[in-house]
Amino acid sequence: MLEHRAPLDQLSRARNTETLHDADAGLRVTPVTDRGLLLLQGSPEDAVLRDAIGRQIGARVPGPQTTDIRGEYALLWMTPKEWLLELPAAETSAVQGALVARLAPSLAAITDISDALACFDIGGDPAMDVLMTGCSLDLRPHAFAAGRVARTAIADVHAIIWKPGIAHLFRCWVDRSFAEHFWNWLADSPARW
Amino acid sequence: MSANAWRLDSGGRIDRTQRLSFRFDGSAYQGFAGDTLASALLANGVRIAGRSFKLHRPRGLFGSWCEEPNTIVQIGRGADLVPNLKATQVELFDGLDARSVNCWPSARLDVFAPLQLLAGLMPAGFYYKTFMWPNWHWFEPLVRRAAGLGVAPTLPDPDRYEERYEHCDVLVIGGGPAGLAAALAATRAGARIVLVDDRPVLGGALQWEEHIIDGQPALHWVSAVESELRAAARTRVLQRTTAFGCYDHNLVALCERSERTSPTAVRERLWHVRAAQVVLATGAIERPVVFPNNDVPGVMLASAAMNYAVQYAVRPGQRAVFVTSCDSAYDAAEALRARGITVVAIVDVRGEPGDSATSAARAGIPVMAGYGPARVHGARVTRGIEVRPLEQGAKSWRSDHVQRLDCDVLCVSGGWTPSVHLFSQVGGRLRYAPERAALVPAADLSTIRCAGSASGSFAVQDCLSEGFAAGREAAHLTGAAAECGVTPAALAKHAGVAPFWASPRDRRRKAWVDLQNDVTRGDLELAVRENLHSIEHVKRYTTAGMAVDQGKTSNMNALALLAELTGRRIPDVGTTDPRNVSRPARWSVLSSAAPHAPRPLAHRARRRVGRLRGLEASRLVRCARRFPGGARQIREARRADCGKPFRWFAARQNRSTRPRRSRFSKPHVLQQHAHSRRGPSPLRHHAQRARDHY
Amino acid sequence: MLRIPCPWCGPRDEPEFRWGGEVPLVRPGPPQAVTESAWAEYLFMRDNPKGLVRERWLHTLGCRQWFIVVRNTATHEIQATSALGDPLPEIRP
Ligand SMILES: [Zn+2]
C-alpha cells in the first residue's frame, strides 16, 4: 500500500493555510482536507453501475451539469461517462472496496483520486464576485443554482466547481500541483473587492 | 490676464469650495473639484496646450472629451507616469503634475517649433521618399525623437489591475439621454442589465445642453433616472468605464477606471461582459470644418465651447464667432451669450438656416447666412476670422467681398458623426444619410442595436424615444416583458444640418483635416494626384485618421474631401474599418494580471487581446517561441516548405484546390483579413501547422 | 471570443475548446495502397468554404467530449451543435 499524502501537505508547509477570513468583505476561504474523491467510469445505461450506486450510497446517477447529494456523499457529473463521488476521507477505502465488489460484473471502473486534487470552500457574500474575476462561467444564482457542477478554468487553471446548496458557498477542486497558485490567487482576492 | 477673466463668476458643476493645485509644464495653477485638466487649463488662460505631431505647430484645446486631438499630456513621474492621456479626460486632482508631449521644454516654447517652416519639405508620405539613403536606421532615432508622443515609463507599474467576467441580459453602452432611456426601459421590463458610461457623471450631453424632459430640467430627470437605476437590484451602473471593443457573440470589453481612493485599490479593471442584447447609445462627435488655418489655438468645436462654459463655468474666449452648418451650434451660441460672452456672429454656411436663425437673431445674435470661413487670423492664438459669401451649394465663393470678424474663440460645427466604432467592429454596415450629413448604421444586427445620436438621430426628443424603444425591445427579446411605463419626452429642438465639409480651396494656405497627425487638404490632394484613390490607401499614405484618436474628428471630412477630389459620391468611396481597442487602453489593464504572474506585461497584454479576438493564445505563443528571429526565420522555413519565398497569395494558391471567393478584393486588405480573422479558420490552422512543423 | 454551446455543458467560452477540423474527413487507407497525392489531399487540402460548415470541436477544459458544430465561417454564427453519435446536424442555408 502506498503512503497516503494529502494534497495540501506541500501547501501547508509553504504557508499558513488556516481559514482565510476577510471580515470587511465577508469572504471566507477554507482549505478542505477531510474529503475524499472516487472517480467512477462507466456507461450511464449500465444497470450494474446504477444499482451499485443506489445500494451503496442511495444516490442516482446524475445527468449533465448536476449532482446528487445524499448526506455526506455527493455524486458529481463530470463527463457523459464519468462521475466523481465526494465523501468523507476516512470512508474512502471502505467505500471503494465495497463498490469494487459491487461493480465486479460490469466494465465500470472506480479509482481513488483523493490525492490528485485539492479542495477549497469559498464562501461569504463576495464569493461569487471573487470567483468571477477568474472564471468565465455565469455564476449568478439564477444561472448556477444549488447542485450545479462544472468543469472549467478558474484563475487560468483547470478546476471543478460546484455549489453544495448553502447560499454563497462554492466548492472548488484543483489539481494538487496548482493548489498553491490557487490559494495565492484567493488570498490576494480581498484586495480586489 | 488674471484667472478670473476666464472663469465665470457663477454656475457650472464644479465645487468652488474645493481648490485644487496642479502643475502643467512646470508652472503651478489652480482649479476646482469637478474640473478636468482641460477645463482647468482653459480657466487659467492657457491657450497653447500642445504641439502638433509632425510640424510642432502650436495647438489649443479643440474638443472637450474623447474627441480631443491636440492636448495630449503625460501625468505623474517615475513609476506613476502615465503617458498619452487626453487632457480633456483627466479629472483634476490635487497635486496633479502634467506635461505636454512631443515638445521641449514646454508647449509654449518648443525648440522643435521651427520645423513648421520646413512644412513644404514634408508633404504626405515624405518619409516613404526621404531618409531612405543610405539607410533609414541612421535617421530613425532623430525622426522618432522629433515626431512622437509621450515617453513610456521605465519603472514597473506599482498599481493593481484586475479583470472581471460578467453576464447580463442587456448591456447599454453610453449614459446620455438615449442610454439612460434604454437602461430605464430595460430595468423596468425586469431584465438584468449593465449600464456603462465613460464619464464621471451620468447624463452625457445633458450635463451642458439645456433641455426640458418630462416637464423638468434635464438634470433633474437624469438624477431621477440614476436613482431609479441604482435602486434596481438587477441593474449595475458602471461609471468611468469605457467600452473599447465589441467581439464575437456579444462579448464586450470594458475598461473601468477607479477613483483611486487608496494607493492599494485596484487602479483599472478589465470587464469581459457577455450580453444577450447590446444597445449602443454611444452618441455622436461634432465634426469640424476644413478651412485655412483652422488649427490655430482658439478654434474649437461648438459643443466643446458650450461644454466648457456650462459644465465647468469656463469662458472658452471673450469674443466668440460661430461657423456652422447645423442647428445645434445655435444652442451653443445662446448658452455662451447667456453667460456674458460676446457672440460676434453666427456664420451659417446654409443660405436659409431656418427657425433657429430667426430666434437667434431675435435674441440679438447677428446671423450671417450664406457665408463661409475663408481663413483664421492669428498664429499662436486666434485673432479673427475672414468670412466670404458662398454660392448656392457652398462649393465656391459668390464674391470677393471679404469681411473680417475679430474674435478670440472660433466655434466650428460641421454637423455630427455618430460614434459607431463598436458597431462597425462587429460587422455592422453603415450607409450615408445625406439629410443628416453622416454615416449611420444601415440596419441593426440581431443582437446589437444602435439608439439615439449613434444611429443618426441627433435631436434630444428622438434620442429619448429611440433609446427607450431599444431598451424595451432588447429586454423583451431576453424574455423580460414587464410594463415599461411612458416614454420620456423632451421639448423638441431643431437638429437640421446641411453637408458642408470644407471651404472652397485656397491654394496659398494650409487647411487641416486631421489635427492630430498634421494632415492637410493639400496632402489629400497630393495623394490623389499620385493616383491613390482607395480610402484605405489614402489613409495610409497621408496618415489621415491614423493617429491615436483613430480619426474621431477627421475621418468623415477626409472621406468627403476624397469623394470630391475623385469625383465620386460619398457612398462609393467606402469607409475604413475601425480597429478594436477603439479607445486607448493600457497594457497593464489589458494584461490585468495578479502581481505574481510571471510573464512580461506586453506579452500578457498581447495574449489577452488575442484571446478577446479569438486568436488562440497558445498558438501565438508557440509561434513566437519557435521563431525568436522573427519574420526572417519564418520566411526561411516557408521557403523550405513551399520551395519559394513566402508570398501570401502564392501560398494561398498552392494550398487551395479550387478557386476561393472573398468579399475583399484588395490583396493587402485580404492579407490583413487573414491575420485578423477571428476564430479558427482552417487556413490559418494549416499555416500554423506548417510553421509549427519547422 | 466565441461562445460555443457544448451539448453537454452548455455555452462556454472559446478558450475551453479545441478546434478539430471539418467533418467529414475520411482517412484514406489501407496505408500501403494510398498514393502520395491522395495522402497530400488528406493531409493538406481543405475546402475552407465561406459560409456554413460542419466541424468538430473538443471541450478540453470541460467534459472532454468531441462534438459537431455548424458554424458560419463568415459571421461566426453557430447554427447548431450535436453530440458525437447523434445524427449530423442539418445545414440550413
Ligand atoms: Zn462540454
PDB file of N, CA and C and ligand atoms in Angstrom, chain C residues 6 8-9 59 63, ligand 1:
ATOM      1  N   CYS C   6     -21.761  23.847 -25.792  1.00  0.00           N
ATOM      2  CA  CYS C   6     -21.400  22.433 -25.735  1.00  0.00           C
ATOM      3  C   CYS C   6     -22.676  21.633 -25.471  1.00  0.00           C
ATOM      4  N   TRP C   8     -23.129  19.111 -23.900  1.00  0.00           N
ATOM      5  CA  TRP C   8     -23.162  18.546 -22.547  1.00  0.00           C
ATOM      6  C   TRP C   8     -23.125  19.625 -21.471  1.00  0.00           C
ATOM      7  N   CYS C   9     -22.292  20.653 -21.671  1.00  0.00           N
ATOM      8  CA  CYS C   9     -22.025  21.609 -20.592  1.00  0.00           C
ATOM      9  C   CYS C   9     -22.718  22.955 -20.782  1.00  0.00           C
ATOM     10  N   HIS C  59     -14.192  19.747 -26.178  1.00  0.00           N
ATOM     11  CA  HIS C  59     -14.324  20.580 -24.984  1.00  0.00           C
ATOM     12  C   HIS C  59     -13.242  20.183 -23.978  1.00  0.00           C
ATOM     13  N   CYS C  63     -16.112  18.842 -20.495  1.00  0.00           N
ATOM     14  CA  CYS C  63     -16.494  17.442 -20.478  1.00  0.00           C
ATOM     15  C   CYS C  63     -15.558  16.558 -21.291  1.00  0.00           C
TER      16      CYS C  63
HETATM   17 ZN    ZN D   1     -18.660  20.199 -22.558  1.00  0.00          ZN
END
